[in-house]
mmCIF file of C-alpha atoms and ligand atoms in Angstrom:
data_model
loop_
_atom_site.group_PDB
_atom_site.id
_atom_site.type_symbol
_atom_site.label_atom_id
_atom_site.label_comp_id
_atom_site.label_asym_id
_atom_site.label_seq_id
_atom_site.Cartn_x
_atom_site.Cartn_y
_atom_site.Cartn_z
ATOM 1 C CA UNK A 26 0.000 0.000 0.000
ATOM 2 C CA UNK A 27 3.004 2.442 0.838
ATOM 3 C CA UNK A 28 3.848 1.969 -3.404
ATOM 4 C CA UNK A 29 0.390 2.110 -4.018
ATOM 5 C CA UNK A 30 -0.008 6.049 -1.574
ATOM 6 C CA UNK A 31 2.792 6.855 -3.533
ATOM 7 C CA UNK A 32 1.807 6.398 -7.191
ATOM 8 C CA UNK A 33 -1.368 8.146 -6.525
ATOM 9 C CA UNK A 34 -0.155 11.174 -5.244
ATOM 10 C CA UNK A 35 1.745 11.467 -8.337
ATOM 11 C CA UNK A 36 -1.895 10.673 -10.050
ATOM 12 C CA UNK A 37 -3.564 13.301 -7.808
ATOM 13 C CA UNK A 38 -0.899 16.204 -9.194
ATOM 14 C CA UNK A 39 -1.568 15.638 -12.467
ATOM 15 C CA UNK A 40 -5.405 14.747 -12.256
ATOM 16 C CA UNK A 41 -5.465 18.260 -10.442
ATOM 17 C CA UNK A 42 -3.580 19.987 -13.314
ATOM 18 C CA UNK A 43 -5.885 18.550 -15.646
ATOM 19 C CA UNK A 44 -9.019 19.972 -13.954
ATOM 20 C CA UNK A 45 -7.450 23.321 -13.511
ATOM 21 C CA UNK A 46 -6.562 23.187 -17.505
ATOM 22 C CA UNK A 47 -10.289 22.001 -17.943
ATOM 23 C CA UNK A 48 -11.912 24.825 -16.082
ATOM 24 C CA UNK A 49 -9.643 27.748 -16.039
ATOM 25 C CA UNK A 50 -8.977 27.187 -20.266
ATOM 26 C CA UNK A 51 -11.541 25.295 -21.750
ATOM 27 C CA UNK A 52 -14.265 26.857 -18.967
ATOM 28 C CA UNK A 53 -15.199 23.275 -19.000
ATOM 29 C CA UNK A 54 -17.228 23.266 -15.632
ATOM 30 C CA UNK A 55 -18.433 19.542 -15.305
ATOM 31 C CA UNK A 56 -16.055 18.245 -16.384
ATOM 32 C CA UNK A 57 -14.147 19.720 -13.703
ATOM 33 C CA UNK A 58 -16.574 19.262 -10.955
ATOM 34 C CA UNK A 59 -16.724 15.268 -12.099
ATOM 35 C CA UNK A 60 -13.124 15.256 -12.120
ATOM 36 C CA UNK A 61 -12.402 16.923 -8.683
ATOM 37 C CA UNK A 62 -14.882 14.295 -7.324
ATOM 38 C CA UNK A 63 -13.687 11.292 -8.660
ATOM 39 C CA UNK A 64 -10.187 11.910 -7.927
ATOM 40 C CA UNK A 65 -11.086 13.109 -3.925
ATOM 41 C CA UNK A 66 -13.155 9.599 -3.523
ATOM 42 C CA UNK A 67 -10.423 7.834 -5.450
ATOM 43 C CA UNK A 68 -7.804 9.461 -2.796
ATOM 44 C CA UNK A 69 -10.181 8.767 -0.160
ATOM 45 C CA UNK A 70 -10.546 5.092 -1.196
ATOM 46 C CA UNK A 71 -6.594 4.530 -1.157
ATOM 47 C CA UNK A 72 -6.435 6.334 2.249
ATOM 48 C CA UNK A 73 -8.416 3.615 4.060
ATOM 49 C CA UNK A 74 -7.367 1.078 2.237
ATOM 50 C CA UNK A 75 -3.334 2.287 3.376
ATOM 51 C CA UNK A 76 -4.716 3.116 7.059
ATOM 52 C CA UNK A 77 -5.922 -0.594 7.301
ATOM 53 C CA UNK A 78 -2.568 -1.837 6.258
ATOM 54 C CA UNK A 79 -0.061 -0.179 7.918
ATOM 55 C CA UNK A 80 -2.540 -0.645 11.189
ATOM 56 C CA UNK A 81 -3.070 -3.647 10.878
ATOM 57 C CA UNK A 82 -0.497 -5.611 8.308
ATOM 58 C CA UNK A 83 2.313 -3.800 7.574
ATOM 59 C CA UNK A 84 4.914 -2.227 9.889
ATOM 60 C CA UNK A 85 6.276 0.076 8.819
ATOM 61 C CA UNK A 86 8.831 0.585 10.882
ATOM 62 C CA UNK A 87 10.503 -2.271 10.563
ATOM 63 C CA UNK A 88 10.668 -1.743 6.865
ATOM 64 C CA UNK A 89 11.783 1.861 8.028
ATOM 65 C CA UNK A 90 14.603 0.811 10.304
ATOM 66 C CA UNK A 91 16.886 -0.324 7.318
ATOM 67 C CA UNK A 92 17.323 3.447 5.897
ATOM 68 C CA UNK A 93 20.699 5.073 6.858
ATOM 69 C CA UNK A 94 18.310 8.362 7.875
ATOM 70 C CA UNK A 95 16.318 5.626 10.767
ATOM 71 C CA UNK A 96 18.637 6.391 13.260
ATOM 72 C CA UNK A 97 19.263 10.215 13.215
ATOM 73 C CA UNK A 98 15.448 10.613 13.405
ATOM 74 C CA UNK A 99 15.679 11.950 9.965
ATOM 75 C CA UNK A 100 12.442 9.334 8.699
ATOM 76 C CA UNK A 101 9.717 10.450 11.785
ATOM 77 C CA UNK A 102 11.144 14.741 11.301
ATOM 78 C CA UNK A 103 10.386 14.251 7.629
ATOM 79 C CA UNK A 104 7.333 12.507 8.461
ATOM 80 C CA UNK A 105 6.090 15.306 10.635
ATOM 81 C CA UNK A 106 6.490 17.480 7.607
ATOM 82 C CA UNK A 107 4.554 15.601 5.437
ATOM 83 C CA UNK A 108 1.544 15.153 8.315
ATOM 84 C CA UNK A 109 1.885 19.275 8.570
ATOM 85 C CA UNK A 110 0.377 18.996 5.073
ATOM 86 C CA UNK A 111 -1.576 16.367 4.266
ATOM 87 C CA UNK A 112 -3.803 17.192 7.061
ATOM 88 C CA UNK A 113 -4.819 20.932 6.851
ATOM 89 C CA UNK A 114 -4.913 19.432 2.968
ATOM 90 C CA UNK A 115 -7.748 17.042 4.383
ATOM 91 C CA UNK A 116 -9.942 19.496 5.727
ATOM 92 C CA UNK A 117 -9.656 22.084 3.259
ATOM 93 C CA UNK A 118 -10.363 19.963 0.665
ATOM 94 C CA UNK A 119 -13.574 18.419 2.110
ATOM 95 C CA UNK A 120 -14.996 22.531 2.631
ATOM 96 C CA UNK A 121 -13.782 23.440 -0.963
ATOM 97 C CA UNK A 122 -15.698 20.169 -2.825
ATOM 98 C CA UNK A 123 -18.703 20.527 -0.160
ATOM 99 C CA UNK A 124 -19.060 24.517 -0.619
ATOM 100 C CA UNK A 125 -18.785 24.548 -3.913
ATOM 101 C CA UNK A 126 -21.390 21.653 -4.346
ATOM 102 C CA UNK A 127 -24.242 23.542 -2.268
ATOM 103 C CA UNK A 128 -23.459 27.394 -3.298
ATOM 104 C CA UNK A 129 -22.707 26.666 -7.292
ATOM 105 C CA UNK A 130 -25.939 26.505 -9.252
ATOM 106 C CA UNK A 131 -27.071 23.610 -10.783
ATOM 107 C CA UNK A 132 -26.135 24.760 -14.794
ATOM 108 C CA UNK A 133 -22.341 25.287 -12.860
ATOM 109 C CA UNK A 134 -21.888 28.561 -13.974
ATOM 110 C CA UNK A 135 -19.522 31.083 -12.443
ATOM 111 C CA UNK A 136 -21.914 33.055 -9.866
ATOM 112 C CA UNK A 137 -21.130 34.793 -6.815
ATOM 113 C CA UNK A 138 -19.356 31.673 -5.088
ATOM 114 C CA UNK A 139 -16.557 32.188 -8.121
ATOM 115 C CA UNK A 140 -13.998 34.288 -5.820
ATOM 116 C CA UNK A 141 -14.281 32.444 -2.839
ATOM 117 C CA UNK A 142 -14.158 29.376 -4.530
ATOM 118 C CA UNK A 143 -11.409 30.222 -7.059
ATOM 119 C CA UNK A 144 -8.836 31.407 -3.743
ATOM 120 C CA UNK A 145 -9.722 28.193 -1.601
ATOM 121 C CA UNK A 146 -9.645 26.002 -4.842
ATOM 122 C CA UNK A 147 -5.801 27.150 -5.649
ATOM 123 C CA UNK A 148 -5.429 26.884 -1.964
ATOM 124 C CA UNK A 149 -6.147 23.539 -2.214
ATOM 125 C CA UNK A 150 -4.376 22.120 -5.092
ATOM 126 C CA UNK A 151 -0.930 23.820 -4.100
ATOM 127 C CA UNK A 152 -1.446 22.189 -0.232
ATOM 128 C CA UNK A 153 -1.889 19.037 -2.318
ATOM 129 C CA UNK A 154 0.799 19.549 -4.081
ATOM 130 C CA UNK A 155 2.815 20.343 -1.049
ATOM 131 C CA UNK A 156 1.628 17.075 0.182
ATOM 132 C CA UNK A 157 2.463 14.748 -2.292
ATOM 133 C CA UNK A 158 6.490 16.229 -2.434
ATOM 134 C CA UNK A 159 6.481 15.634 1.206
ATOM 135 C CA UNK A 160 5.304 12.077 0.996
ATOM 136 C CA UNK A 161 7.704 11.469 -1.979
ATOM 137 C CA UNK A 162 10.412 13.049 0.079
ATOM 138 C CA UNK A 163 9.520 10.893 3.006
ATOM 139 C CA UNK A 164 8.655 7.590 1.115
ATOM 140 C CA UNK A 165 12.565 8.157 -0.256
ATOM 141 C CA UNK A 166 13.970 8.958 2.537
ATOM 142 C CA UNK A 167 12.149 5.926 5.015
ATOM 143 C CA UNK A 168 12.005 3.421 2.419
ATOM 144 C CA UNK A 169 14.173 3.903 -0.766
ATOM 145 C CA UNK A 170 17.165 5.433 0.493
ATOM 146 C CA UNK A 171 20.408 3.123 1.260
HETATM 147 C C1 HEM B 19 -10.999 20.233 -3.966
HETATM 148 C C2 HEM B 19 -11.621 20.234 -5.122
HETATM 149 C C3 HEM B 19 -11.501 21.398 -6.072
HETATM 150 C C4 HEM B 19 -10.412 22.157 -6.381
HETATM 151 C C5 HEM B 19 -8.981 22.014 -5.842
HETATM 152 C C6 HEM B 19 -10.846 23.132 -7.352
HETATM 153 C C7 HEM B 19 -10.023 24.087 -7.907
HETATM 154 C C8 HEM B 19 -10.461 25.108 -8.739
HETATM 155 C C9 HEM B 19 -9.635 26.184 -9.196
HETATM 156 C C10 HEM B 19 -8.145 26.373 -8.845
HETATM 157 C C11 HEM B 19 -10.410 26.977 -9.981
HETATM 158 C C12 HEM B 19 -10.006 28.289 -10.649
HETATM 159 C C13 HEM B 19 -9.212 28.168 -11.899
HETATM 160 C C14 HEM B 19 -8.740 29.573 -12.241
HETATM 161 O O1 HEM B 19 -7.674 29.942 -11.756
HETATM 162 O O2 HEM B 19 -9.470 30.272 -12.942
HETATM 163 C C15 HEM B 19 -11.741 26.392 -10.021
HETATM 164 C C16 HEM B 19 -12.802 26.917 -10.715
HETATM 165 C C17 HEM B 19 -14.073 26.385 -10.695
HETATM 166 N N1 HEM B 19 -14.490 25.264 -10.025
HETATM 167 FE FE1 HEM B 19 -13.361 24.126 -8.827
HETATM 168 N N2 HEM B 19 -12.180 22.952 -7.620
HETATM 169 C C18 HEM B 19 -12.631 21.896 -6.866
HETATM 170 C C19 HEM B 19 -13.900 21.359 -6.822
HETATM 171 C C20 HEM B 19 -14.969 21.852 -7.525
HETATM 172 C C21 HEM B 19 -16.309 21.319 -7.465
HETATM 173 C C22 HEM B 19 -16.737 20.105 -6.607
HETATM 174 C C23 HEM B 19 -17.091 22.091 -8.296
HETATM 175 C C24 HEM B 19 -18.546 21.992 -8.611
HETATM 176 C C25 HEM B 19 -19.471 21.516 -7.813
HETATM 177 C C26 HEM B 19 -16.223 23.113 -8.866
HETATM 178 C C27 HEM B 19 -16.620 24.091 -9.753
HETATM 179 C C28 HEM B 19 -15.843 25.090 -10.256
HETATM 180 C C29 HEM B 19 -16.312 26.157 -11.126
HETATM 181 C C30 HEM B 19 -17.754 26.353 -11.634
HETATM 182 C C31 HEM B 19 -15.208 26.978 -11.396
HETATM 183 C C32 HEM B 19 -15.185 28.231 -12.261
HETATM 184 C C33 HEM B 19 -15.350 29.443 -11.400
HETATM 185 C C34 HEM B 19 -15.279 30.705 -12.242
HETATM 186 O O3 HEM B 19 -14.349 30.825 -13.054
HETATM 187 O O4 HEM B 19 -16.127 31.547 -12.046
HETATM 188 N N3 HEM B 19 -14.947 22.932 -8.384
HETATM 189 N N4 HEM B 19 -11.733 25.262 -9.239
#
């Protein structure tokens, strides 16, 4: 599952530059929506499935303990760094996709939700962003690294 987190964060980057392309070019505005959604529950999806393995099947540590960073405390600090992003990145994007499916109207057309939705939308695709180089960064570090 840790290879499996890891591919689709690279998946999420580019599915997100996609739907930007989509809406901000091509003012393509279901497409975007359906994308958005699909890759969120798809994200979602590979988050419980990685939360029930490294609970429950994998440990990570162990696998962890072979990288010449284990010791120096190097894996957990870059660790914490990732956490620091991926969950504010959470949150934020569960208020962006909820807002914008109760205040857009139903034809999807830019309306007075727009601004707000335009600033916390960017906000949300650069924290994911941020969060996928930090889990790269730490998946090298803890696991690839020797
Ligand atoms: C976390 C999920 C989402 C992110 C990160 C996101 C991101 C963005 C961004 C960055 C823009 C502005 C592009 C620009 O710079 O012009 C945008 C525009 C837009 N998004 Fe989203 N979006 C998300 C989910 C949704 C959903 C669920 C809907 C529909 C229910 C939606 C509908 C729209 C619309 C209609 C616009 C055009 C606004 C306008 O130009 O007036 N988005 N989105």
């Amino acid at each position: 599952m840790l290879d499996v987190i890891f591919l689709t964060m690279f998946a999420m980057v580019v599915g997100i530059a996609i739907s930007v392309y989509l809406v901000r070019v091509k003012r393509k505005f279901v497409l975007h929506r359906n994308l958005q959604i699909g890759l969120a529950s798809f994200l979602l999806l590979v988050i419980i499935g990685f939360e029930v393995d490294i609970r429950f099947f994998t440990n990570w540590k162990d696998l962890a303990a072979e990288s010449p960073y284990f010791d120096s405390g190097a894996v957990y600090r870059s660790l914490g760094i990732h956490l620091c992003f991926a969950i504010p990145c959470f949150f934020v994007w569960v208020y962006v996709i909820w807002r914008a499916i109760k205040k857009f109207p139903p034809n999807l057309q830019p309306s007075e939700h727009s601004r707000g939705h335009i600033l916390w939308g960017r906000i949300a695709a650069i924290l994911m962003l941020l969060t996928a180089v930090t889990g790269c960064t730490f998946y090298w570090i803890a696991f690839v690294a020797s």
